[in-house]
Coordinates of C-alpha atoms in Angstrom, one line a residue:
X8 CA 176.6 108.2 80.6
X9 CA 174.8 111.1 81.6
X10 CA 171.0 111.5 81.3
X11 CA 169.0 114.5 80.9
X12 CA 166.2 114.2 82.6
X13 CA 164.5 117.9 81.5
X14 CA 162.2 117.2 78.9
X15 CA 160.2 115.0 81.0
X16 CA 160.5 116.8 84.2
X17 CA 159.4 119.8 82.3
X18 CA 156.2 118.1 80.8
X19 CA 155.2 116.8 84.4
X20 CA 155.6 120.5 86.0
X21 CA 153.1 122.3 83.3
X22 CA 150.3 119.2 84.1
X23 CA 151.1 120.1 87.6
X24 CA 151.2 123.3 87.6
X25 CA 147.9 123.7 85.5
X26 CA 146.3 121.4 88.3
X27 CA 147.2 123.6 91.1
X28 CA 145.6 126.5 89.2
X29 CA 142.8 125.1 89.4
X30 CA 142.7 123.6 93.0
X31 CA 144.0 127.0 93.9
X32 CA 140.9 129.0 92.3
X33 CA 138.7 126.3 93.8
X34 CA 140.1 126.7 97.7
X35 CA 139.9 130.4 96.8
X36 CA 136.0 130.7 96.3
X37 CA 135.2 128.0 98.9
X38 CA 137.4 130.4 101.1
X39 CA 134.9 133.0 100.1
X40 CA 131.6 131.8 100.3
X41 CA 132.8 130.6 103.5
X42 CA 134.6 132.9 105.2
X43 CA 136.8 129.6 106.4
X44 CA 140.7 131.3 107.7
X45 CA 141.8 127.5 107.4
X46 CA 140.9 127.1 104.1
X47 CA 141.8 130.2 102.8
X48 CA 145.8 129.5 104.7
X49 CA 145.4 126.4 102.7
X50 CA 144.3 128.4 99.5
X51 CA 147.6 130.5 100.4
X52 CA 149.5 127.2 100.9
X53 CA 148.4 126.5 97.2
X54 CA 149.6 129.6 95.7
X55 CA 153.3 128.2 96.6
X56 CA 152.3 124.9 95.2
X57 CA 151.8 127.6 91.7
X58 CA 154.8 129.2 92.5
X59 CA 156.9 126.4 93.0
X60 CA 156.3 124.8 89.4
X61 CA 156.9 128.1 87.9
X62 CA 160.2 128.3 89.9
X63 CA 161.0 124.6 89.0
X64 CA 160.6 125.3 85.3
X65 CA 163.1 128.5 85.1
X66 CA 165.4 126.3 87.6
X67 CA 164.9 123.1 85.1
X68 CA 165.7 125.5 82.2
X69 CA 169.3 126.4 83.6
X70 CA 170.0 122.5 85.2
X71 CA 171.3 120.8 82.3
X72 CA 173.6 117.4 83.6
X73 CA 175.4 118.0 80.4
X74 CA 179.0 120.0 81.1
X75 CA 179.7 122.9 79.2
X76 CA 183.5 125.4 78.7
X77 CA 181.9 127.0 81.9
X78 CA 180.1 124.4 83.8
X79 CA 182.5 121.2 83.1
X80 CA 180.3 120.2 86.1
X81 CA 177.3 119.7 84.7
X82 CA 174.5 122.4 86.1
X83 CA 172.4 120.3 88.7
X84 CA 173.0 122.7 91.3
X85 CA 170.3 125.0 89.8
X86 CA 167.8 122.1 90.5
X87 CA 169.3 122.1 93.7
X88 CA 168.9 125.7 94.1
X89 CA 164.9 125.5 92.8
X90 CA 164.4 123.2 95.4
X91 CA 165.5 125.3 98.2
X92 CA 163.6 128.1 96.8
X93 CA 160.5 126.1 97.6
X94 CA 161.6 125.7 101.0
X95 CA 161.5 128.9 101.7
X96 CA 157.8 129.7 99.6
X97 CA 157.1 127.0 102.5
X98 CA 158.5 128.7 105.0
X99 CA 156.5 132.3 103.9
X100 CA 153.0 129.8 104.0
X101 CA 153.8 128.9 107.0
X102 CA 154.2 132.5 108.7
X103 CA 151.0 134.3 107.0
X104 CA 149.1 130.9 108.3
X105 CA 149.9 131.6 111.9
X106 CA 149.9 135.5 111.3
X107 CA 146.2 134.8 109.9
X108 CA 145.1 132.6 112.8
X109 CA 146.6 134.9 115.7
X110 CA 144.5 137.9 114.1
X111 CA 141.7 136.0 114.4
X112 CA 141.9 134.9 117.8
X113 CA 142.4 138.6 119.1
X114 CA 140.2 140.8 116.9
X115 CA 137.1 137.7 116.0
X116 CA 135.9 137.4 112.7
X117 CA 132.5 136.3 111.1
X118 CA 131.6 133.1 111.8
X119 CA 132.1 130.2 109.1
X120 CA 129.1 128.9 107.0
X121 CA 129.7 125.7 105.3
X122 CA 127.2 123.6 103.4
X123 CA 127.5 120.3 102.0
X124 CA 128.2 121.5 98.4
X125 CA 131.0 123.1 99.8
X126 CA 132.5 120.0 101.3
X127 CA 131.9 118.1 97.5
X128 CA 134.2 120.7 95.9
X129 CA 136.8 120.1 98.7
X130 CA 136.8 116.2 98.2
X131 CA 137.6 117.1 94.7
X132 CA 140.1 119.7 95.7
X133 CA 141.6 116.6 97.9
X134 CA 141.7 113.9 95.0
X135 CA 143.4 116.0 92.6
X136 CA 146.6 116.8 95.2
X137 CA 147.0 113.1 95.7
X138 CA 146.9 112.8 92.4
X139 CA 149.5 115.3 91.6
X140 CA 151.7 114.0 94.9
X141 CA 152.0 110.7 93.5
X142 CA 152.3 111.5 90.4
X143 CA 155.4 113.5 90.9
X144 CA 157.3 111.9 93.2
X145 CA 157.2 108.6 91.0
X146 CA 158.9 110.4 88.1
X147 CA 161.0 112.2 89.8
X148 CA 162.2 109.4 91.4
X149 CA 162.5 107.5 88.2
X150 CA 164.2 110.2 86.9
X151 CA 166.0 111.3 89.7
X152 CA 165.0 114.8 89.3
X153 CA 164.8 116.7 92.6
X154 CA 162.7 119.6 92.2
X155 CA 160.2 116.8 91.5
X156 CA 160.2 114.6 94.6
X157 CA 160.8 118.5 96.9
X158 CA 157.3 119.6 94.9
X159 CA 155.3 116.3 96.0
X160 CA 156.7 117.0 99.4
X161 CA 155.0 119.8 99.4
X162 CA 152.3 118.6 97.4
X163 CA 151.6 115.5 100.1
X164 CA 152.0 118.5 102.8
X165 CA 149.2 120.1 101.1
X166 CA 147.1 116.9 101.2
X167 CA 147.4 116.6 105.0
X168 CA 146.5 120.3 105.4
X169 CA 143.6 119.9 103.3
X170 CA 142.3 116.8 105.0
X171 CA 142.6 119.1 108.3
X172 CA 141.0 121.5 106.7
X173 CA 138.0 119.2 105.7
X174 CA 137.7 117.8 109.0
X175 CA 137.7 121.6 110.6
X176 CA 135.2 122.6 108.5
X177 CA 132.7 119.5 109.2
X178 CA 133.2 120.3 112.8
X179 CA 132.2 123.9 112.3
X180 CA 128.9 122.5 110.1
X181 CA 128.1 120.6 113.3
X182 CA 128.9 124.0 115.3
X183 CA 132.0 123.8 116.5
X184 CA 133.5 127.3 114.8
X185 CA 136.5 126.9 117.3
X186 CA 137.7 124.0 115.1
X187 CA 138.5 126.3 112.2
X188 CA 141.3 128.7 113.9
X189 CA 142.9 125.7 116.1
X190 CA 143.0 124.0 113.2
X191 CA 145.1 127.0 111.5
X192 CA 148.3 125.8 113.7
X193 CA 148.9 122.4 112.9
X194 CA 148.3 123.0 109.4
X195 CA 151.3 125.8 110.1
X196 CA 153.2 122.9 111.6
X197 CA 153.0 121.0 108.5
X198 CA 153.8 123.5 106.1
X199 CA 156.9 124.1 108.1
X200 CA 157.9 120.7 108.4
X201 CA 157.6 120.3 104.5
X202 CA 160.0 123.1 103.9
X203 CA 162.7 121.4 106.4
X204 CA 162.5 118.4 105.0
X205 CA 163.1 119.6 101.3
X206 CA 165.8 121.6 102.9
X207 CA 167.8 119.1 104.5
X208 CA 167.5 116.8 101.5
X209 CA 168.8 119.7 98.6
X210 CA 171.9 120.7 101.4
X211 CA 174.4 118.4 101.4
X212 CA 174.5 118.6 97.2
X213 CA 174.8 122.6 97.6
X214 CA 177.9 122.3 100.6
X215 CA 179.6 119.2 98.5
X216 CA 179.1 116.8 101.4
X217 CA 180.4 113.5 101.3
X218 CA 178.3 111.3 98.9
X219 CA 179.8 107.9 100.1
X220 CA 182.1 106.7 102.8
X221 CA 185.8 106.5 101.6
X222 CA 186.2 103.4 103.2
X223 CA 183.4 101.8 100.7
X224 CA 185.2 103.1 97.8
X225 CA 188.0 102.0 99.4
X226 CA 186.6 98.3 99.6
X227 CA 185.2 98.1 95.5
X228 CA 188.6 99.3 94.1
X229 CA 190.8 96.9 95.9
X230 CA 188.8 94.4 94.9
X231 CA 189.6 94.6 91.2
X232 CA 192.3 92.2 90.7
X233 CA 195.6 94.4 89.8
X234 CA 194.9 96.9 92.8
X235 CA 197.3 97.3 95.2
X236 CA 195.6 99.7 97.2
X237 CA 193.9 103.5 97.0
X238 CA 194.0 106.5 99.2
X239 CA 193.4 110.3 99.0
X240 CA 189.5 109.6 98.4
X241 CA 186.8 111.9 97.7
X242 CA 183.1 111.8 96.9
X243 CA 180.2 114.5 96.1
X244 CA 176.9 114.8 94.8
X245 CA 173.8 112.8 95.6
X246 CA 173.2 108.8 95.6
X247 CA 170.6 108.5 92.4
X248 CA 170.9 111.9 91.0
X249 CA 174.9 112.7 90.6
X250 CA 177.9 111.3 92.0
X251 CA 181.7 112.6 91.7
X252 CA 184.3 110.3 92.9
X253 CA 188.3 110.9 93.2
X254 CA 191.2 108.7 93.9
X255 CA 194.9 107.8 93.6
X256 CA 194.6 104.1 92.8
X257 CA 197.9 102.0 92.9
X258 CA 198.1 99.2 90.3
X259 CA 200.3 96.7 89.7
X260 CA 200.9 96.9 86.1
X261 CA 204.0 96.5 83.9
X262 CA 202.7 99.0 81.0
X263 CA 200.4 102.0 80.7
X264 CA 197.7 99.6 78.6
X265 CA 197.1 97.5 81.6
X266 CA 196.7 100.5 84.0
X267 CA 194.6 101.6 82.0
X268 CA 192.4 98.2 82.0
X269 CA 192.6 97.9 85.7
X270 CA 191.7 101.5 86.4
X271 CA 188.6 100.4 83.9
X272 CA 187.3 97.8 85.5
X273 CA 187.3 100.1 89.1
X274 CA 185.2 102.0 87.3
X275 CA 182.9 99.8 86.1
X276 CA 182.5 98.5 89.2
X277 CA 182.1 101.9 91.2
X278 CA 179.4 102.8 88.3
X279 CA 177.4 100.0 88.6
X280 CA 176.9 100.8 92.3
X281 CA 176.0 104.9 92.4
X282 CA 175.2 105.0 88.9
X283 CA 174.7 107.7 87.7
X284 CA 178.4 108.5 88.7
X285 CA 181.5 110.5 87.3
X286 CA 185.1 109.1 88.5
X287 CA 188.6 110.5 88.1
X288 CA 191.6 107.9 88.8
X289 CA 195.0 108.7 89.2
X290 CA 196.8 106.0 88.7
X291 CA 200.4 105.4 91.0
X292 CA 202.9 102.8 90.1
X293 CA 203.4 99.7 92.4
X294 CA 206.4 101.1 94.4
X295 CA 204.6 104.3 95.4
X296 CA 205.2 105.2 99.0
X297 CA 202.6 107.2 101.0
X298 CA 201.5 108.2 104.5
X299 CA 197.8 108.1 103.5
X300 CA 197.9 104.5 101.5
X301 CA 194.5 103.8 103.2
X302 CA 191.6 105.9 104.4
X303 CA 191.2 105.5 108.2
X304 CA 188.4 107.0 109.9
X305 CA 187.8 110.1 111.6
X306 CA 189.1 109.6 115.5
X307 CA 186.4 111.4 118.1

């Protein structure tokens, strides 16, 4: 059964999107009474957090799981595709942050003012991203959906940058202005980090990497009484979102109604363990003869 998760994961992108509006509008004039470069990097860091719900609902408009005459794939790999487009919004954060703070260091700047108000609003700022975080990457994982879990990656990136960002602009109050500009790079580090993580995670669906060893596919069908053995094994797709498994499966079956029973019960048993999962069997008579009965592993 296949679900579609895009009702739902739209709904949670236009609360979260509406959110980030708004803790984007309040870094932005804290930024400005302040003339803090941290805070505005991590008003610019917020921007993306905008821009990335407003690329995940276009990318969650074309991603339907559901094939179609030109997709008999489903269309995941548009989620995939709105993920790594936040990657790189992560990776532009990341370079105007640095570019910001190296300016700063070689022309000056005027020095940051911060008053206690200030600091309220920020708390604020600070409750609603952990808000959103957690709030998206439990429904996305529920749902599976991963332009969800890559935006409360960036989201709980956001958080740590805006706790640095707090704690810089304390120090500066007590009248260390330093603390503001050194501050600058490890939020860049962050950032960064956020983007390669939602990068290496939305890869392997895009390049059809192996979703699960051949040798545990290999394992669950031979266990199904009526299995001789399997070979010429193939898996894509992502544990938890979408899985696409291949095999010849040898059976031991007099007619095509028990083949059909055996090959059945494989995948019953292969969809109860990487649900959600699609399988195609090709089913070989007992007496079968092959080079590549069984997977063996990679020699290096």
């Amino acid at each position: 059964m296949i679900y579609d998760n895009r009702t739902e994961v739209r709904k949670v992108l236009i609360i979260t999107l509406l959110l980030n509006v708004f803790v984007m509008g309040l870094k932005v004039l804290v930024g400005h009474w302040t003339g803090s470069l941290s805070l505005l990097a991590d008003a610019l860091h917020s921007v993306t957090d905008s821009a990335n719900n407003v690329l995940g609902l276009v990318a969650i408009k074309f991603s339907s799981p559901l094939p179609d005459r030109e997709h008999p794939y489903g269309h995941n790999k548009f989620e995939a595709l709105g993920a790594l487009g936040i990657a790189a919004f992560l990776g532009i954060a990341c370079f105007e942050i640095v570019q910001g703070a190296v300016e700063r260091i070689l022309k000056g700047g005027e020095p940051v003012k911060v008053s206690p108000p200030e600091l309220w609003l920020l708390l604020i700022v600070l409750g609603i991203n952990i808000f959103v975080a957690f709030y998206e990457r439990n429904v996305g994982k529920r749902v599976g959906s991963s332009i969800l879990i890559a935006d409360a990656t960036h989201t709980m990136s956001d958080v740590w940058v805006t706790i640095s960002v707090i704690g810089g602009l304390i120090g500066v109050w007590l009248g260390y202005q330093w603390l503001d500009v050194a501050l600058a790079f490890p939020v860049a580090l962050l950032v960064f980090w956020s983007g390669w993580s939602v990068l290496t995670e939305n890869l392997p669906w895009l390049v059809d990497q192996m979703a699960i060893a051949p040798e545990t596919i290999h394992t669950i069908a031979v266990s199904v009484p009526g299995v001789l053995n399997c070979h010429d094994i193939a898996s894509r797709g992502v544990i938890g979102r979408q899985v696409f498994i291949e095999m010849h499966l040898i059976v031991d079956a007099p007619d095509v109604e028990t083949a059909h029973n055996i090959t059945e019960e494989v995948e019953k048993q292969l969809e109860q363990r990487f649900h959600p999962v699609r399988i195609l069997i090709h089913v070989e008579p007992p007496a079968y003869q092959s080079e590549r009965i069984t997977f063996e592993a990679e020699q290096t």
